[in-house]
Coordinates of C-alpha atoms and ligand atoms in Angstrom, one line a residue:
X1 CA 103.9 90.4 114.9
X2 CA 103.2 87.8 112.3
X3 CA 105.9 87.2 109.7
X4 CA 106.9 84.5 107.0
X5 CA 110.3 83.6 108.3
X6 CA 112.8 81.5 106.3
X7 CA 114.1 79.8 109.4
X8 CA 116.4 77.3 107.3
X9 CA 116.9 76.8 103.6
X10 CA 113.7 75.6 101.9
X11 CA 111.9 76.1 105.3
X12 CA 109.4 78.9 105.5
X13 CA 107.2 79.2 108.5
X14 CA 104.5 81.7 109.4
X15 CA 105.4 82.7 113.0
X16 CA 105.6 85.4 115.6
X17 CA 108.7 87.5 115.6
X18 CA 109.6 90.8 117.3
X19 CA 108.4 94.1 115.7
X20 CA 111.2 95.9 114.0
X21 CA 112.5 98.9 115.8
X22 CA 112.9 102.1 113.7
X23 CA 115.9 104.5 113.5
X24 CA 115.5 108.2 113.7
X25 CA 115.2 108.6 110.0
X26 CA 113.0 105.6 109.4
X27 CA 109.2 104.9 109.1
X28 CA 107.4 101.8 110.2
X29 CA 105.2 100.7 107.4
X30 CA 102.3 98.4 108.1
X31 CA 102.5 96.1 105.0
X32 CA 99.3 95.5 102.9
X33 CA 100.8 93.7 100.0
X34 CA 104.1 92.1 99.1
X35 CA 105.0 90.2 96.0
X36 CA 107.0 87.1 95.7
X37 CA 110.1 87.8 93.6
X38 CA 111.9 85.2 91.5
X39 CA 115.1 86.1 93.5
X40 CA 113.3 85.0 96.7
X41 CA 112.0 81.8 95.2
X42 CA 115.5 80.9 93.7
X43 CA 117.3 82.3 96.8
X44 CA 115.5 80.2 99.5
X45 CA 117.3 77.1 98.6
X46 CA 120.7 78.7 99.4
X47 CA 121.9 78.8 95.7
X48 CA 122.4 82.5 95.3
X49 CA 123.9 82.9 98.8
X50 CA 121.7 86.1 99.3
X51 CA 119.1 84.5 101.6
X52 CA 121.0 83.2 104.5
X53 CA 118.5 82.1 107.2
X54 CA 117.0 83.3 109.4
X55 CA 115.6 86.1 107.1
X56 CA 112.3 87.6 106.4
X57 CA 112.3 88.0 102.6
X58 CA 110.1 90.5 100.6
X59 CA 111.2 93.7 98.8
X60 CA 108.2 94.3 96.5
X61 CA 105.7 95.9 98.9
X62 CA 103.3 98.7 99.7
X63 CA 101.6 99.7 102.8
X64 CA 100.7 102.5 105.3
X65 CA 103.0 104.4 107.6
X66 CA 102.1 103.7 111.2
X67 CA 105.1 105.4 113.0
X68 CA 107.8 107.9 112.2
X69 CA 111.2 108.3 113.6
X70 CA 112.0 111.7 115.3
X71 CA 114.0 113.0 112.4
X72 CA 111.5 112.0 109.7
X73 CA 110.3 114.9 107.7
X74 CA 107.6 114.9 105.0
X75 CA 106.0 111.7 106.0
X76 CA 103.1 111.2 108.3
X77 CA 101.2 108.3 110.0
X78 CA 98.4 107.2 107.5
X79 CA 100.5 108.0 104.4
X80 CA 100.0 105.2 101.8
X81 CA 103.4 104.3 100.4
X82 CA 105.7 101.9 98.6
X83 CA 109.4 101.9 98.8
X84 CA 112.6 101.1 96.8
X85 CA 114.1 97.6 97.3
X86 CA 117.5 99.1 97.5
X87 CA 118.6 100.9 100.6
X88 CA 121.3 103.2 99.3
X89 CA 123.5 105.4 101.2
X90 CA 123.2 108.8 99.4
X91 CA 126.7 109.7 100.3
X92 CA 129.2 107.4 98.3
X93 CA 130.7 108.4 94.9
X94 CA 128.0 106.6 92.9
X95 CA 125.0 107.9 94.9
X96 CA 126.4 111.5 94.6
X97 CA 126.3 110.8 90.7
X98 CA 122.6 109.7 91.1
X99 CA 123.6 106.2 90.3
X100 CA 121.9 104.9 93.5
X101 CA 121.7 101.3 92.1
X102 CA 125.5 101.2 92.0
X103 CA 125.9 102.4 95.6
X104 CA 129.0 101.2 97.3
X105 CA 127.0 100.4 100.4
X106 CA 123.9 99.1 98.8
X107 CA 121.7 96.9 100.8
X108 CA 118.6 95.1 99.6
X109 CA 115.5 94.7 101.7
X110 CA 114.8 91.0 102.6
X111 CA 118.2 89.9 101.7
X112 CA 120.9 88.4 104.0
X113 CA 124.4 87.7 102.7
X114 CA 127.8 87.5 104.2
X115 CA 128.0 91.3 104.6
X116 CA 124.5 92.2 106.0
X117 CA 121.0 91.1 106.9
X118 CA 118.1 93.4 106.3
X119 CA 114.6 92.0 107.1
X120 CA 112.0 92.5 104.4
X121 CA 108.3 92.9 104.0
X122 CA 106.7 89.4 104.3
X123 CA 105.6 90.5 107.7
X124 CA 103.0 92.8 109.4
X125 CA 105.5 95.6 109.7
X126 CA 108.8 96.6 108.1
X127 CA 111.1 99.4 108.9
X128 CA 112.1 101.7 106.0
X129 CA 114.5 104.5 105.7
X130 CA 112.6 107.6 104.7
X131 CA 114.7 108.4 101.7
X132 CA 113.6 105.3 99.8
X133 CA 109.8 105.8 100.5
X134 CA 107.4 106.9 97.7
X135 CA 103.8 108.1 98.0
X136 CA 101.1 106.1 96.2
X137 CA 98.9 107.8 93.7
X138 CA 95.3 108.2 95.0
X139 CA 93.2 105.2 94.4
X140 CA 96.1 102.8 93.4
X141 CA 95.5 99.4 95.0
X142 CA 98.3 98.1 97.2
X143 CA 98.7 94.8 95.2
X144 CA 99.3 96.9 92.0
X145 CA 101.6 99.2 93.9
X146 CA 103.7 96.2 95.0
X147 CA 104.4 95.6 91.2
X148 CA 106.3 98.9 91.0
X149 CA 109.7 97.5 91.8
X150 CA 109.5 94.9 89.0
X151 CA 108.3 97.6 86.6
X152 CA 111.2 100.0 87.7
X153 CA 113.6 97.2 86.6
X154 CA 112.1 97.1 83.2
X155 CA 112.0 100.9 82.9
X156 CA 115.5 101.2 83.9
X157 CA 116.6 98.5 81.4
X158 CA 114.7 100.3 78.5
X159 CA 116.3 103.5 79.5
X160 CA 119.9 102.4 79.5
X161 CA 120.2 103.6 76.0
X162 CA 117.9 105.9 73.9
X163 CA 115.5 103.9 72.0
X164 CA 115.2 105.0 68.4
X165 CA 111.6 105.6 67.1
X166 CA 110.4 102.5 65.3
X167 CA 113.3 100.3 66.1
X168 CA 112.9 96.4 65.9
X169 CA 113.6 94.7 69.2
X170 CA 113.9 91.1 70.3
X171 CA 113.2 90.3 74.0
X172 CA 114.5 86.9 75.1
X173 CA 112.6 85.7 78.1
X174 CA 109.0 86.5 78.6
X175 CA 108.7 86.1 82.3
X176 CA 107.5 88.7 84.8
X177 CA 110.4 91.3 83.9
X178 CA 110.4 90.4 80.1
X179 CA 106.7 91.1 79.9
X180 CA 107.2 94.5 81.6
X181 CA 110.1 95.2 79.3
X182 CA 108.0 94.6 76.3
X183 CA 105.2 97.0 77.6
X184 CA 108.0 99.7 78.3
X185 CA 109.5 99.2 74.9
X186 CA 106.1 99.6 73.3
X187 CA 105.5 102.8 75.3
X188 CA 109.1 104.1 74.2
X189 CA 108.1 104.0 70.6
X190 CA 109.6 100.7 69.4
X191 CA 108.4 99.3 66.1
X192 CA 108.3 95.5 65.8
X193 CA 108.8 93.7 69.0
X194 CA 109.3 89.9 69.2
X195 CA 109.3 87.8 72.2
X196 CA 111.2 84.6 72.6
X197 CA 110.5 82.0 75.3
X198 CA 110.0 78.3 75.9
X199 CA 106.5 78.6 77.3
X200 CA 103.5 78.9 75.0
X201 CA 101.4 80.6 77.7
X202 CA 104.0 83.4 78.3
X203 CA 104.3 84.0 74.6
X204 CA 100.7 84.3 74.3
X205 CA 100.8 86.8 77.1
X206 CA 103.6 88.7 75.4
X207 CA 101.6 89.3 72.4
X208 CA 98.6 90.4 74.4
X209 CA 100.7 93.0 76.2
X210 CA 102.4 94.5 73.2
X211 CA 104.7 92.1 71.3
X212 CA 104.0 91.6 67.6
X213 CA 104.9 87.9 67.6
X214 CA 106.2 85.4 69.9
X215 CA 108.6 82.6 68.9
X216 CA 109.1 79.4 70.8
X217 CA 112.8 78.9 71.1
X218 CA 112.5 75.0 71.2
X219 CA 110.3 74.9 68.1
X220 CA 111.1 77.8 65.8
X221 CA 114.5 78.8 64.3
X222 CA 114.3 82.1 66.1
X223 CA 117.3 83.9 64.3
X224 CA 115.8 82.9 60.8
X225 CA 112.4 84.1 61.9
X226 CA 113.8 87.5 63.0
X227 CA 115.9 87.8 59.8
X228 CA 113.0 87.1 57.6
X229 CA 111.2 90.1 59.2
X230 CA 114.2 92.5 59.2
X231 CA 115.2 92.3 55.4
X232 CA 117.8 89.7 56.4
X233 CA 119.8 92.0 58.6
X234 CA 118.5 91.1 62.2
X235 CA 117.0 93.3 64.9
X236 CA 118.2 96.7 66.0
X237 CA 118.3 95.7 69.5
X238 CA 117.8 92.9 72.0
X239 CA 117.0 92.4 75.6
X240 CA 118.2 89.4 77.5
X241 CA 116.0 88.8 80.4
X242 CA 117.1 85.3 81.5
X243 CA 120.8 85.2 82.0
X244 CA 121.9 81.7 80.7
X245 CA 124.4 80.8 77.8
X246 CA 121.7 79.7 75.3
X247 CA 119.5 82.6 75.8
X248 CA 122.4 85.1 75.7
X249 CA 123.7 83.7 72.5
X250 CA 120.1 83.7 71.0
X251 CA 119.8 87.5 71.7
X252 CA 123.2 88.1 70.3
X253 CA 122.5 86.0 67.2
X254 CA 119.3 88.0 66.5
X255 CA 121.1 91.4 66.4
X256 CA 122.0 93.1 63.2
X257 CA 125.5 94.5 62.7
X258 CA 126.0 97.6 64.9
X259 CA 123.1 96.4 67.0
X260 CA 122.8 96.7 70.9
X261 CA 122.2 94.2 73.6
X262 CA 120.7 95.2 77.0
X263 CA 121.5 92.5 79.6
X264 CA 119.0 92.2 82.4
X265 CA 118.9 88.5 83.4
X266 CA 121.8 86.9 85.3
X267 CA 120.6 83.6 86.4
X268 CA 124.0 82.0 85.7
X269 CA 127.1 84.0 87.1
X270 CA 129.2 83.1 83.9
X271 CA 128.0 82.3 80.4
X272 CA 129.7 81.3 77.1
X273 CA 129.9 84.5 75.2
X274 CA 130.5 84.9 71.3
X275 CA 133.3 87.3 71.5
X276 CA 134.2 87.3 67.8
X277 CA 130.6 88.1 66.8
X278 CA 130.4 90.9 69.2
X279 CA 133.6 92.5 68.0
X280 CA 133.4 92.1 64.3
X281 CA 129.7 93.0 64.3
X282 CA 130.4 96.1 66.5
X283 CA 127.7 95.3 69.0
X284 CA 127.1 97.5 71.9
X285 CA 126.5 95.9 75.2
X286 CA 124.6 97.4 78.2
X287 CA 124.3 95.8 81.6
X288 CA 121.2 96.8 83.6
X289 CA 120.9 96.4 87.5
X290 CA 117.9 97.2 89.5
X291 CA 116.6 100.8 89.1
X292 CA 117.8 104.3 89.5
X293 CA 114.9 106.6 90.6
X294 CA 112.3 105.4 88.1
X295 CA 109.7 104.7 90.9
X296 CA 107.5 107.9 90.6
X297 CA 107.2 107.5 86.7
X298 CA 106.4 103.8 87.2
X299 CA 103.8 104.5 89.8
X300 CA 102.2 107.0 87.7
X301 CA 102.1 104.7 84.5
X302 CA 100.5 102.0 86.6
X303 CA 97.9 104.3 88.2
X304 CA 97.1 105.7 84.7
X305 CA 96.8 102.2 83.2
X306 CA 99.5 102.9 80.7
X307 CA 101.1 99.7 82.0
X308 CA 99.1 96.8 82.6
X309 CA 100.4 95.1 85.8
X310 CA 97.0 93.4 86.7
X311 CA 97.6 90.8 83.9
X312 CA 100.7 89.6 85.6
X313 CA 99.2 89.1 89.1
X314 CA 98.3 85.3 89.2
X315 CA 97.1 85.4 92.8
X316 CA 96.6 87.5 95.8
X317 CA 96.8 85.4 98.9
X318 CA 97.1 85.7 102.7
X319 CA 100.7 85.8 104.1
X320 CA 99.8 82.8 106.2
X321 CA 99.6 80.8 103.1
X322 CA 102.9 81.9 101.9
X323 CA 105.0 78.8 102.3
X324 CA 102.7 76.9 100.0
X325 CA 102.8 79.6 97.3
X326 CA 106.5 79.6 97.5
X327 CA 106.5 75.8 97.0
X328 CA 104.3 76.1 94.0
X329 CA 106.6 78.8 92.5
X330 CA 109.7 76.9 93.3
X331 CA 108.4 73.9 91.4
X332 CA 107.6 76.2 88.4
X333 CA 103.8 75.6 88.3
X334 CA 102.8 76.4 84.8
X335 CA 100.9 79.7 84.4
X336 CA 102.0 81.1 87.7
X337 CA 103.3 84.6 87.3
X338 CA 103.3 87.0 90.2
X339 CA 101.9 86.0 93.5
X340 CA 101.2 88.9 96.0
X341 CA 100.8 88.2 99.7
X342 CA 98.8 90.1 102.2
X343 CA 99.7 90.1 105.9
Ligands
ZN401 ZN1 112.5 91.6 93.1
ZN402 ZN1 125.9 105.1 98.1

């Protein structure tokens, strides 16, 4: 079969590889659409240690089942499906608590690290364990279904604590996940939603998708602007969707006393942290990783048009042109958001 293979760091080729063999409880999915994730783009240069070549990346996909293992139940050839990016074991302490994103034996599709290698969906076919497969709502296009993984991350983040009706929120980082977080916050019943970014185009998109206002962190005094709109107190909550020291500190500085911060971005492994402000202002901190069973709700919301994922898809292109799209994303071409590849 054809696949987009990372054969060495920063070296993607469209080439022939062996079709994956499926296990007894796996299905073979013919991939129809697979989105390029930021973690693939950052990971292909070796900086994350999670895309050790050779690896077929890709974990945001949708397609059609073409083969089922002998112990598969409930799935048939021809079913239109998507699947979780996380292969969880279902047996460990955390899985048994329903915290599948925290699974002790977690493996992510399209990732290779020191512990494992699991080929992903930038290929004609991918093998998927049946317990992470989800059925597509009728009529939902494959390229939109491929956005479900990103949306599930946003839904999970917004669900980490219960949102109070009409609360004021600051979202730092208006990239792909940030824009989905903004949409989810709007649906959850937030009041004022403010977006913070360094890109005017993204801020404009943020206001189009549900934010009340956007602030350019390089031009505006973000904290002063937020205070001016919150009786001088600061926002009830903030979402950090970048993961660097300056953005983390901006998010914390925007909060009122007793406010809460949900941390989604983690570009840097370690950041400076204003300990005293967090302690003396009694802030609550929530980490949020991947998702935890939000897929069916997310698929339904996309299918009903409650969440607009189409606005975030910059291009749908053939998998054979994948390398050049990765190149453009790697060099941060302005205005490029999600690129979906079709085998
Ligand atoms: Zn991803
Ligand atoms: Zn587990």
